Amino acid sequence: MTAPHPAASRPRRLLTVVGLIIPLVIVVASLIVMLVALPSLPAEVITHWGPSGDQTGPAWTYPLITALTGLGIPLLLWATGVRRRRASDAAVLLASVALAIAAMLAVIMPWALIVQPPGASAAVPFIIGTAIAIALGAGAWFVLPRDPALPPSASLVEPIAQPSGARTVWTTIARMPAAARIGIAAGILASAVVVVITIVAGGSTGWWLVILPIVLTVAFATTTEFRATAGPTGLLVRAALGWPVFRVPAADIERVEITTVDPMAEFGGWGLRLGLVRNGSRRAFGIILRRGEAIDVLRRDGRRLVVTVDDAATGASVLAAASRDAAVIG
């Protein structure tokens, strides 16, 4: 749950060291090694190993890809998941992932560029790099301390006042903040650039990589803006493109609460997410587009749906009235 940001705790400072500073240092060190070695290497080096033969490409693609991914991913994870956040399990996980990715790249990329292992021996740096990454990431996950968990913060709402026989409908647009959407779009663009560089360097055998930016673009278009409607029939949440759609019939609603959501601490990020268990209930499914107030709907079968929206109190009151009326009629 959201809380005022206190002075950085020791666990949070350690998260910054492990999830940002150390990854950047080891990636920069690997970049220096590669840049120093470049003048002594051929202009064309092996960039892709495969059963159909090795593919060559410009040697500079190694440091370029390392810089884009090795520096970009830790910075992105720190900015979205660690900076100004509590040291929750989700934040520790992101810091561990950042360290693991940086370590893997720092081993694999200089080794593959400078040694240029032929044939089956090309798997050696990948195996060793992956093993080191797993060891460091797992070690960080188990060793890094966490901040104490915050108690849940949610409040029940009363049905909205309305004349006898009247029915109220409430609707709003829920979308990610502009800065977040710009950041995601920039990440997708960066992935497209990496794919293009990989295809140019590795030849036509890498054409299938174009699937990645296409999938990311579709996910971006379908998960960053939703229309939420509460009314006599219950709750309807529909993506801006018309799909996906989520419905909670009024007759299925057990309880409606207003809550405050910290995306990273409770759901591990933004978008369509599975949240943490709270108060012994099942894990919530969340449509999490920003930090802040949200409608928390508990179904009669124990499932929960959490949607971050503006004016959550009004939407929750309308849903509470719909649930009450459905119970009377049923």
XYZ file of C-alpha atoms in Angstrom:
330
model
C 0.000 0.000 0.000
C 1.076 3.545 -0.612
C 2.759 5.453 2.173
C 4.589 8.793 2.357
C 8.156 8.442 1.150
C 10.436 8.532 4.201
C 14.148 9.145 4.135
C 15.803 6.314 2.270
C 16.053 3.271 4.509
C 19.114 1.014 4.584
C 17.289 -1.678 2.523
C 16.397 0.915 -0.110
C 19.961 2.199 -0.275
C 21.202 -1.352 -0.722
C 18.657 -1.846 -3.518
C 20.126 1.126 -5.355
C 23.650 -0.200 -4.916
C 22.813 -3.753 -6.005
C 20.171 -2.951 -8.613
C 21.741 0.118 -10.226
C 25.283 1.070 -9.268
C 26.887 -2.387 -9.437
C 25.142 -3.329 -12.741
C 26.207 -0.047 -14.350
C 29.784 -0.441 -13.136
C 30.217 -3.972 -14.481
C 28.554 -3.118 -17.797
C 30.731 -0.026 -18.251
C 33.787 -2.156 -17.437
C 32.789 -4.686 -20.103
C 32.235 -1.855 -22.594
C 35.722 -0.506 -21.904
C 37.213 -3.953 -22.498
C 35.387 -4.296 -25.822
C 36.203 -0.781 -27.000
C 39.896 -1.285 -26.204
C 39.881 -4.574 -28.135
C 37.979 -3.294 -31.191
C 40.991 -1.810 -33.073
C 42.756 -5.171 -33.000
C 39.723 -7.139 -34.220
C 38.507 -7.658 -37.784
C 35.798 -5.288 -38.968
C 33.521 -8.324 -39.463
C 33.178 -10.835 -36.633
C 30.900 -13.742 -35.843
C 27.633 -12.408 -34.453
C 25.400 -15.444 -34.800
C 26.121 -19.115 -34.246
C 23.792 -21.733 -35.647
C 23.501 -25.210 -37.190
C 23.318 -23.687 -40.665
C 26.630 -21.916 -40.196
C 28.074 -18.895 -38.439
C 26.901 -15.432 -39.516
C 29.138 -12.376 -39.412
C 28.461 -8.720 -38.828
C 30.134 -5.477 -37.739
C 32.214 -5.821 -34.593
C 30.771 -2.600 -33.163
C 27.365 -4.280 -32.745
C 28.647 -6.013 -29.602
C 29.352 -2.864 -27.561
C 26.276 -1.140 -29.014
C 23.860 -3.894 -27.966
C 25.613 -4.196 -24.601
C 25.235 -0.464 -23.979
C 21.561 -0.383 -24.996
C 20.508 -3.383 -22.940
C 23.113 -3.483 -20.183
C 22.729 0.173 -19.279
C 19.107 0.654 -20.301
C 17.514 -2.250 -18.411
C 19.021 -1.498 -14.955
C 18.173 2.204 -15.358
C 14.608 1.380 -16.392
C 14.079 -1.134 -13.572
C 15.539 1.246 -11.014
C 13.455 4.213 -12.210
C 10.190 2.254 -12.244
C 10.658 -0.250 -9.453
C 13.305 0.834 -6.941
C 13.618 4.620 -6.924
C 11.461 6.202 -4.211
C 9.914 2.807 -3.444
C 9.906 0.716 -0.317
C 12.202 -2.303 -0.300
C 9.396 -4.761 -0.950
C 9.718 -8.245 -2.452
C 8.838 -6.802 -5.868
C 11.542 -4.123 -5.662
C 14.125 -6.676 -4.489
C 13.168 -8.934 -7.392
C 13.717 -6.143 -9.909
C 17.083 -5.247 -8.390
C 18.101 -8.919 -8.548
C 17.019 -9.159 -12.193
C 18.974 -5.999 -13.085
C 22.113 -7.406 -11.472
C 21.685 -10.774 -13.201
C 21.168 -9.255 -16.667
C 24.143 -6.937 -16.312
C 26.383 -9.775 -15.125
C 25.302 -12.052 -17.959
C 25.994 -9.412 -20.601
C 29.321 -8.452 -19.002
C 30.491 -12.069 -19.340
C 28.969 -13.146 -22.640
C 29.497 -10.112 -24.860
C 33.257 -9.427 -24.354
C 34.012 -13.167 -24.399
C 32.086 -13.775 -27.613
C 33.542 -10.684 -29.300
C 37.206 -11.126 -28.389
C 37.565 -14.918 -28.313
C 35.132 -15.606 -31.188
C 34.701 -19.266 -30.170
C 33.923 -21.468 -33.191
C 31.205 -24.075 -33.514
C 29.906 -25.805 -30.408
C 32.421 -24.045 -28.162
C 30.393 -20.867 -28.671
C 27.974 -22.211 -26.073
C 30.619 -21.997 -23.330
C 30.395 -18.215 -22.662
C 26.603 -18.371 -22.762
C 26.479 -21.242 -20.265
C 28.997 -19.635 -17.917
C 27.424 -16.185 -18.230
C 23.967 -17.569 -17.526
C 25.215 -19.562 -14.532
C 26.900 -16.480 -13.049
C 23.763 -14.414 -13.660
C 21.534 -16.958 -11.922
C 23.917 -17.220 -8.980
C 24.188 -13.462 -8.485
C 20.468 -12.835 -9.013
C 19.442 -15.596 -6.614
C 22.023 -14.452 -4.078
C 20.727 -10.881 -4.198
C 17.139 -12.096 -3.811
C 17.912 -14.101 -0.674
C 20.437 -11.709 0.899
C 18.955 -8.236 0.343
C 16.929 -6.985 3.337
C 13.328 -5.782 3.031
C 11.467 -2.934 4.675
C 8.760 -4.060 7.135
C 5.453 -4.792 5.390
C 2.773 -2.120 5.632
C -0.658 -3.084 6.971
C -3.420 -3.250 4.358
C -5.308 -0.012 3.835
C -8.795 -0.323 2.402
C -12.236 0.927 3.374
C -15.706 -0.316 2.639
C -18.066 2.067 0.857
C -21.739 2.726 1.297
C -24.153 2.443 -1.647
C -24.643 5.737 -3.452
C -27.756 7.654 -2.449
C -30.366 7.656 -5.215
C -34.152 8.096 -5.462
C -36.279 4.972 -5.131
C -36.373 3.071 -8.397
C -33.528 5.124 -9.900
C -30.405 3.571 -11.367
C -27.012 5.285 -11.492
C -24.245 4.734 -14.052
C -20.692 5.931 -13.564
C -17.940 5.801 -16.175
C -14.373 6.991 -16.476
C -11.260 6.554 -18.604
C -8.340 4.891 -16.830
C -4.981 5.340 -18.509
C -1.314 5.244 -17.681
C 0.339 8.623 -17.078
C 1.795 10.239 -20.180
C 5.351 9.882 -18.893
C 4.878 6.131 -18.395
C 3.410 5.683 -21.877
C 6.279 7.646 -23.405
C 8.782 5.523 -21.485
C 7.165 2.279 -22.644
C 7.019 3.500 -26.230
C 10.703 4.417 -26.023
C 11.481 0.921 -24.713
C 9.590 -0.659 -27.606
C 11.451 1.553 -30.046
C 14.764 0.566 -28.457
C 13.860 -3.119 -28.801
C 13.034 -2.546 -32.465
C 16.430 -0.891 -32.983
C 18.196 -3.826 -31.321
C 16.245 -6.271 -33.506
C 17.186 -4.374 -36.674
C 20.846 -4.285 -35.657
C 20.748 -8.011 -34.861
C 19.172 -8.840 -38.228
C 21.681 -6.673 -40.120
C 24.573 -8.209 -38.211
C 23.361 -11.796 -38.258
C 21.747 -11.998 -41.663
C 18.286 -13.198 -42.613
C 18.343 -15.986 -40.017
C 17.267 -13.467 -37.378
C 14.134 -12.256 -39.181
C 11.873 -13.939 -36.605
C 13.042 -11.431 -33.981
C 10.653 -8.847 -35.493
C 7.935 -10.690 -33.561
C 9.195 -9.111 -30.318
C 8.501 -5.412 -31.098
C 5.211 -6.392 -32.766
C 4.031 -8.253 -29.654
C 5.177 -5.373 -27.433
C 3.291 -2.861 -29.591
C 0.070 -4.888 -29.414
C 0.454 -5.251 -25.649
C 1.036 -1.502 -25.330
C -2.061 -0.690 -27.392
C -4.331 -3.045 -25.440
C -3.189 -2.524 -21.843
C -2.471 1.185 -21.308
C -5.990 2.642 -21.526
C -9.354 1.274 -20.362
C -12.900 2.534 -19.939
C -14.415 1.523 -16.606
C -18.205 1.576 -16.196
C -20.146 0.862 -13.010
C -23.924 0.528 -13.162
C -26.921 -1.676 -12.413
C -25.367 -4.635 -14.237
C -22.090 -4.430 -12.330
C -18.573 -3.463 -13.359
C -17.347 -3.448 -16.963
C -13.746 -2.625 -17.849
C -12.928 -2.549 -21.557
C -9.625 -1.707 -23.267
C -9.544 1.304 -25.571
C -9.271 -0.995 -28.608
C -12.281 -3.036 -27.441
C -10.330 -5.996 -26.093
C -9.607 -7.340 -23.526
C -12.864 -6.968 -21.577
C -13.442 -7.689 -17.875
C -16.891 -7.989 -16.274
C -18.090 -8.451 -12.711
C -21.903 -8.915 -12.615
C -23.641 -7.087 -9.786
C -25.064 -10.355 -8.450
C -21.506 -11.734 -8.065
C -20.246 -8.848 -5.906
C -19.670 -9.681 -2.251
C -17.950 -6.467 -1.186
C -16.660 -3.228 -2.698
C -13.764 -1.293 -1.188
C -11.717 1.784 -1.958
C -8.004 1.150 -1.698
C -4.705 2.797 -2.547
C -2.333 0.852 -4.765
C 1.437 0.839 -5.019
C 1.923 -0.954 -8.364
C 5.418 -2.289 -7.686
C 4.914 -3.281 -4.057
C 1.569 -5.037 -4.585
C 1.464 -6.104 -8.225
C 5.080 -6.099 -9.378
C 4.437 -3.465 -12.034
C 1.827 -1.899 -14.256
C -0.705 -3.309 -16.704
C -2.692 -6.515 -16.257
C -1.197 -8.061 -13.149
C -1.644 -10.639 -10.393
C -1.254 -9.075 -6.969
C -0.204 -10.316 -3.573
C -2.468 -12.198 -1.184
C -4.151 -9.876 1.294
C -6.170 -10.701 4.397
C -6.212 -14.377 3.456
C -8.138 -13.767 0.234
C -7.124 -15.016 -3.184
C -4.588 -13.095 -5.175
C -6.174 -10.083 -6.833
C -6.224 -9.594 -10.565
C -5.343 -5.980 -11.201
C -5.809 -3.504 -14.019
C -3.039 -1.309 -12.691
C -2.332 1.780 -14.752
C -0.928 4.110 -12.110
C -0.213 4.578 -8.424
C -3.117 5.769 -6.293
C -6.766 5.134 -5.565
C -8.540 2.097 -6.919
C -11.775 0.132 -6.762
C -11.331 -3.282 -5.130
C -14.185 -5.685 -5.903
C -14.476 -8.990 -4.048
C -16.589 -11.623 -5.805
C -18.693 -14.126 -3.904
C -16.337 -16.902 -4.988
C -13.365 -15.119 -3.400
C -11.787 -13.664 -6.546
C -10.797 -10.003 -6.497
C -10.538 -7.378 -9.224
C -8.635 -4.144 -8.567
C -8.848 -1.216 -11.007
C -6.937 2.043 -10.564
C -9.246 4.932 -11.491
C -9.909 8.557 -10.646
C -12.848 9.183 -8.308
C -12.796 5.597 -7.125
C -15.161 6.495 -4.256
C -18.030 7.343 -6.605
C -17.513 4.277 -8.782
C -17.317 2.031 -5.725
C -20.523 3.566 -4.286
C -22.358 2.912 -7.533
C -21.157 -0.698 -7.516
C -22.194 -1.128 -3.885
C -25.699 0.096 -4.777
C -25.834 -2.276 -7.760
C -24.757 -5.206 -5.570
C -27.372 -4.347 -2.952
C -30.153 -4.054 -5.524
C -29.109 -7.306 -7.184
C -29.226 -9.074 -3.817
C -32.738 -7.727 -3.136
C -34.019 -8.774 -6.556
C -32.234 -12.144 -6.394
